[in-house]
XYZ file of C-alpha atoms in Angstrom:
336
model
C 6.163 -62.092 4.026
C 4.437 -58.826 4.866
C 5.747 -55.611 3.333
C 5.632 -51.987 4.381
C 2.883 -51.561 1.801
C 0.789 -54.219 3.594
C 1.245 -52.423 6.909
C 0.227 -49.112 5.330
C -2.918 -50.661 3.844
C -3.980 -52.245 7.133
C -3.294 -49.061 9.099
C -4.967 -46.852 6.490
C -1.909 -44.631 5.962
C 0.760 -44.068 3.303
C 3.933 -46.163 3.092
C 6.007 -43.064 3.848
C 4.055 -42.590 7.091
C 4.799 -46.190 8.064
C 8.478 -45.540 7.335
C 8.507 -42.389 9.479
C 6.894 -44.248 12.390
C 9.270 -47.204 12.204
C 12.425 -45.161 11.597
C 11.386 -42.176 13.752
C 12.436 -39.757 11.021
C 9.470 -37.389 11.364
C 6.822 -36.548 13.967
C 3.669 -38.620 13.583
C 0.679 -38.268 15.903
C 0.317 -40.765 18.731
C -2.934 -42.107 17.309
C -1.448 -42.866 13.878
C 1.737 -44.279 15.416
C -0.340 -46.689 17.471
C -2.268 -47.787 14.356
C 0.944 -48.399 12.440
C 2.634 -50.306 15.271
C -0.494 -52.385 15.833
C -0.698 -53.246 12.116
C 3.002 -54.113 12.003
C 2.634 -56.391 15.023
C -0.488 -58.028 13.621
C 1.251 -58.761 10.318
C 4.455 -59.797 12.075
C 6.260 -57.164 10.013
C 9.895 -56.378 10.654
C 11.350 -54.237 7.883
C 14.798 -55.427 6.814
C 15.827 -51.811 6.569
C 14.311 -50.606 9.837
C 17.380 -51.106 12.018
C 19.751 -49.629 9.467
C 17.455 -46.708 8.734
C 16.975 -45.952 12.431
C 20.605 -44.874 12.560
C 20.062 -42.499 9.663
C 18.769 -39.404 11.390
C 20.766 -37.101 9.124
C 21.347 -37.343 5.386
C 24.495 -38.963 4.061
C 24.758 -36.317 1.301
C 25.184 -39.162 -1.187
C 23.124 -39.959 -4.302
C 23.218 -43.252 -6.169
C 22.827 -43.465 -9.946
C 22.248 -46.536 -12.091
C 22.877 -46.292 -15.834
C 22.953 -48.732 -18.762
C 26.394 -49.029 -20.327
C 26.366 -47.972 -23.971
C 28.730 -46.762 -26.662
C 26.378 -43.779 -27.030
C 28.033 -40.683 -25.494
C 24.526 -39.361 -24.788
C 24.591 -41.217 -21.467
C 27.974 -39.812 -20.512
C 26.805 -36.273 -21.217
C 23.736 -36.769 -18.990
C 25.878 -38.243 -16.212
C 28.119 -35.193 -16.463
C 25.081 -33.012 -15.701
C 24.185 -35.201 -12.711
C 27.739 -35.205 -11.397
C 28.204 -31.441 -11.714
C 24.857 -30.737 -10.055
C 25.691 -33.088 -7.169
C 28.983 -31.276 -6.662
C 27.293 -27.874 -6.684
C 24.748 -29.079 -4.102
C 27.412 -30.570 -1.842
C 26.515 -34.194 -2.642
C 28.648 -37.165 -3.654
C 27.595 -39.456 -6.506
C 27.946 -43.246 -6.541
C 27.629 -44.453 -10.140
C 26.817 -48.056 -11.113
C 26.168 -49.544 -14.548
C 23.984 -52.519 -15.428
C 25.469 -53.488 -18.799
C 21.884 -54.374 -19.719
C 21.754 -57.215 -17.193
C 18.600 -57.636 -15.054
C 20.319 -59.409 -12.174
C 23.121 -56.875 -12.067
C 20.575 -54.064 -11.982
C 18.771 -55.536 -8.973
C 22.044 -56.225 -7.171
C 23.309 -52.693 -7.846
C 20.111 -51.136 -6.497
C 20.384 -53.288 -3.378
C 24.030 -52.254 -2.922
C 23.252 -48.554 -3.294
C 20.402 -48.760 -0.781
C 22.592 -50.598 1.702
C 25.121 -47.803 1.384
C 22.355 -45.539 2.746
C 22.199 -43.157 -0.204
C 19.727 -40.292 0.236
C 18.107 -40.992 -3.128
C 18.407 -42.879 -6.416
C 18.525 -41.815 -10.071
C 17.757 -44.637 -12.506
C 18.598 -44.436 -16.216
C 18.150 -47.926 -17.656
C 15.743 -47.740 -20.575
C 16.266 -51.341 -21.706
C 14.910 -52.615 -18.384
C 11.577 -50.811 -18.221
C 8.568 -52.435 -16.613
C 10.641 -54.119 -13.898
C 9.088 -54.720 -10.487
C 11.228 -53.918 -7.444
C 10.053 -55.377 -4.115
C 13.031 -53.748 -2.452
C 11.555 -50.252 -2.872
C 8.688 -51.279 -0.603
C 11.214 -51.782 2.209
C 12.925 -48.451 1.507
C 9.793 -46.406 0.886
C 11.323 -43.252 2.358
C 14.148 -43.152 -0.223
C 13.090 -41.079 -3.244
C 13.634 -42.378 -6.773
C 13.921 -40.327 -9.971
C 13.903 -42.113 -13.317
C 15.187 -40.895 -16.680
C 14.919 -42.351 -20.184
C 12.623 -45.150 -18.965
C 9.158 -46.362 -19.893
C 6.228 -47.423 -17.649
C 7.127 -47.867 -13.975
C 5.831 -50.445 -11.516
C 6.966 -48.328 -8.580
C 6.378 -44.752 -7.443
C 8.884 -42.185 -8.709
C 9.396 -38.784 -10.261
C 10.341 -38.839 -13.938
C 12.555 -36.646 -16.137
C 12.189 -36.953 -19.913
C 12.496 -35.086 -23.173
C 9.465 -34.402 -25.352
C 10.297 -37.112 -27.892
C 6.998 -36.761 -29.760
C 7.717 -33.079 -30.337
C 11.305 -33.827 -31.325
C 10.336 -36.442 -33.918
C 7.747 -34.065 -35.330
C 10.302 -31.219 -35.548
C 12.781 -33.445 -37.400
C 10.307 -34.507 -40.092
C 8.801 -31.012 -40.339
C 12.233 -29.514 -40.965
C 12.765 -31.870 -43.911
C 9.288 -31.104 -45.243
C 9.926 -27.372 -44.997
C 13.160 -27.930 -46.921
C 11.066 -29.288 -49.813
C 11.305 -33.023 -49.180
C 8.243 -35.238 -49.581
C 9.890 -38.651 -49.921
C 11.046 -39.068 -46.324
C 12.024 -42.317 -44.639
C 12.736 -43.064 -40.975
C 15.234 -45.238 -39.150
C 13.681 -45.733 -35.735
C 15.069 -46.920 -32.443
C 13.669 -50.126 -30.878
C 9.927 -49.464 -30.915
C 9.304 -51.303 -27.654
C 11.000 -48.333 -25.971
C 8.854 -45.285 -25.326
C 11.376 -42.712 -26.604
C 11.773 -44.503 -29.944
C 8.020 -44.947 -30.309
C 7.319 -41.265 -29.589
C 9.960 -40.026 -32.054
C 8.480 -42.291 -34.721
C 4.970 -41.071 -33.921
C 6.176 -37.492 -34.272
C 7.535 -38.312 -37.728
C 4.213 -39.915 -38.706
C 2.279 -36.903 -37.427
C 4.323 -34.445 -39.498
C 3.978 -36.599 -42.619
C 0.227 -36.900 -42.106
C -0.211 -33.150 -41.612
C 1.682 -32.493 -44.845
C -0.494 -34.993 -46.712
C 2.488 -37.232 -47.554
C 2.247 -41.017 -47.538
C 4.791 -43.136 -45.690
C 6.441 -45.784 -47.837
C 6.748 -48.934 -45.631
C 10.041 -49.975 -47.239
C 11.540 -46.636 -46.147
C 10.924 -47.316 -42.442
C 13.474 -49.567 -40.700
C 13.694 -50.359 -36.992
C 17.177 -50.382 -35.449
C 18.844 -50.311 -32.024
C 20.114 -46.760 -31.270
C 23.743 -47.849 -31.929
C 26.136 -47.044 -34.811
C 26.123 -50.577 -36.169
C 22.322 -50.623 -36.056
C 22.183 -47.480 -38.184
C 24.713 -48.921 -40.620
C 22.763 -52.177 -41.005
C 19.421 -50.367 -41.252
C 20.608 -48.191 -44.120
C 22.130 -51.183 -45.889
C 18.733 -52.892 -45.630
C 16.906 -49.769 -46.800
C 19.241 -49.475 -49.796
C 18.644 -53.125 -50.673
C 14.886 -52.497 -50.686
C 15.198 -50.444 -53.880
C 14.680 -46.728 -54.546
C 15.863 -44.483 -51.716
C 13.891 -41.540 -50.296
C 15.347 -38.066 -50.668
C 15.667 -37.647 -46.897
C 15.824 -39.662 -43.679
C 14.795 -38.987 -40.096
C 17.231 -40.999 -37.958
C 16.119 -41.459 -34.351
C 19.497 -40.718 -32.788
C 22.905 -39.357 -33.749
C 24.768 -42.634 -33.211
C 22.625 -44.381 -35.813
C 23.024 -41.355 -38.099
C 26.778 -41.859 -37.892
C 26.321 -45.460 -39.031
C 24.027 -44.299 -41.847
C 26.609 -41.779 -43.094
C 29.297 -44.463 -43.055
C 27.145 -46.934 -45.010
C 26.111 -44.252 -47.513
C 29.746 -43.327 -48.139
C 30.623 -46.973 -48.815
C 27.741 -47.191 -51.296
C 28.850 -44.002 -53.062
C 25.798 -42.005 -51.953
C 26.615 -38.368 -51.301
C 25.158 -36.573 -48.290
C 23.347 -34.224 -48.547
C 23.481 -33.994 -52.362
C 21.732 -37.337 -52.908
C 20.349 -38.017 -49.436
C 19.522 -35.609 -46.605
C 19.804 -36.802 -42.992
C 18.603 -35.363 -39.692
C 19.568 -36.973 -36.385
C 18.446 -36.715 -32.768
C 20.254 -35.926 -29.461
C 22.958 -33.476 -30.634
C 25.789 -35.407 -28.992
C 29.089 -33.529 -28.876
C 30.620 -35.297 -31.886
C 27.610 -34.537 -34.143
C 29.166 -31.274 -35.315
C 32.410 -33.072 -36.205
C 30.815 -35.678 -38.484
C 31.315 -35.275 -42.224
C 29.090 -33.582 -43.155
C 28.285 -32.000 -39.801
C 24.942 -33.350 -38.647
C 21.706 -31.387 -38.575
C 19.931 -32.769 -35.519
C 17.389 -32.318 -32.749
C 19.102 -31.078 -29.606
C 18.138 -32.896 -26.428
C 19.190 -30.878 -23.339
C 21.379 -33.623 -21.868
C 23.137 -31.562 -19.214
C 19.814 -30.056 -18.157
C 18.274 -33.551 -17.942
C 20.941 -34.527 -15.427
C 20.610 -31.267 -13.537
C 16.823 -31.583 -13.367
C 17.117 -35.125 -12.012
C 19.249 -33.958 -9.082
C 17.044 -30.931 -8.390
C 13.911 -33.101 -8.440
C 15.478 -35.644 -6.103
C 16.477 -32.997 -3.570
C 13.020 -31.420 -3.741
C 11.485 -34.834 -3.096
C 13.677 -35.230 0.009
C 12.278 -31.964 1.377
C 8.680 -32.588 0.226
C 8.153 -36.376 0.490
C 4.342 -36.276 0.575
C 3.775 -34.492 -2.758
C 2.421 -36.425 -5.744
C 4.910 -37.907 -8.247
C 5.913 -35.473 -10.984
C 6.811 -35.795 -14.654
C 9.209 -33.083 -15.805
C 9.440 -32.794 -19.577
C 12.196 -30.805 -21.285
C 11.705 -29.424 -24.781
C 13.999 -30.259 -27.736
C 15.364 -27.676 -30.172
C 16.614 -27.794 -33.766
C 20.321 -27.495 -34.627
C 20.960 -26.740 -38.304
C 24.225 -27.924 -39.819
C 25.187 -29.395 -43.212
C 23.506 -32.796 -43.644
C 20.228 -31.544 -45.148
C 19.840 -30.164 -48.666
C 17.037 -27.712 -49.378
C 14.983 -28.557 -52.464
C 13.301 -25.142 -52.458
C 14.162 -22.975 -55.436
């Protein structure tokens, strides 16, 4: 079955141009229109969305968002930024969650597109690398992705500078006098976890400190994962003096496990987290962490989507937001 992409290739134009010709959403010269229509006829192409999209002359002022369900409040805080920005821009938000299920993700995307949303925001990091044929039939609908790895479709991307954040976390511990520093990472097949770990390695290398393999444990970005990772690290033998933990939820699990084992924080073990979720300052002790601008991530996603609606022909963009350090009470300075 021919796709809009096939028509574009045969006609020598972009997929968005094909969409504009078929849906009559923008003026296209007579010559190009003839080429597109001829290619579509030759390939026997009839876009499933063409009839529906032909009725969409004006925007519906609706944005769809797909997010992975998680116990991590990080996602809720980002969604809050998206929701508030939509409201301020006069848009409605339709929110769907995937619960980590591939089929549900595809069905949700199909549902949102059928509801004629003006654009999509995708935030499903556990499902990176997916291929979506459906986007070829809705080429004129912009997509913005957040917290996701390599794409197999065209989109703008919003992300935090995870490499910088991981580096800042380890560097803060080093500056506090620590040299024996371990790391509890997120799942390293995810780009954010890999970059935070690489940042930690970079800071350790710059300081001339070796990384003890038994002090590095991979976990899952959830509280229970942090708890189990620290239990494993403790069972390995001698503990480091400090830990970089790749997100605040795992840090919460680490603190809980340490308390059960009678290890005092920060007197015996210093911990720095990542994300700065709202409850981080209410942990005991309050958590020193790397602040990820969650509200701004959501806001930037909406702004980028609306810009893409007005400027559909511009090249895809990657917008990277910078992390900052939040000092609280979970790190002990070893400096005299």
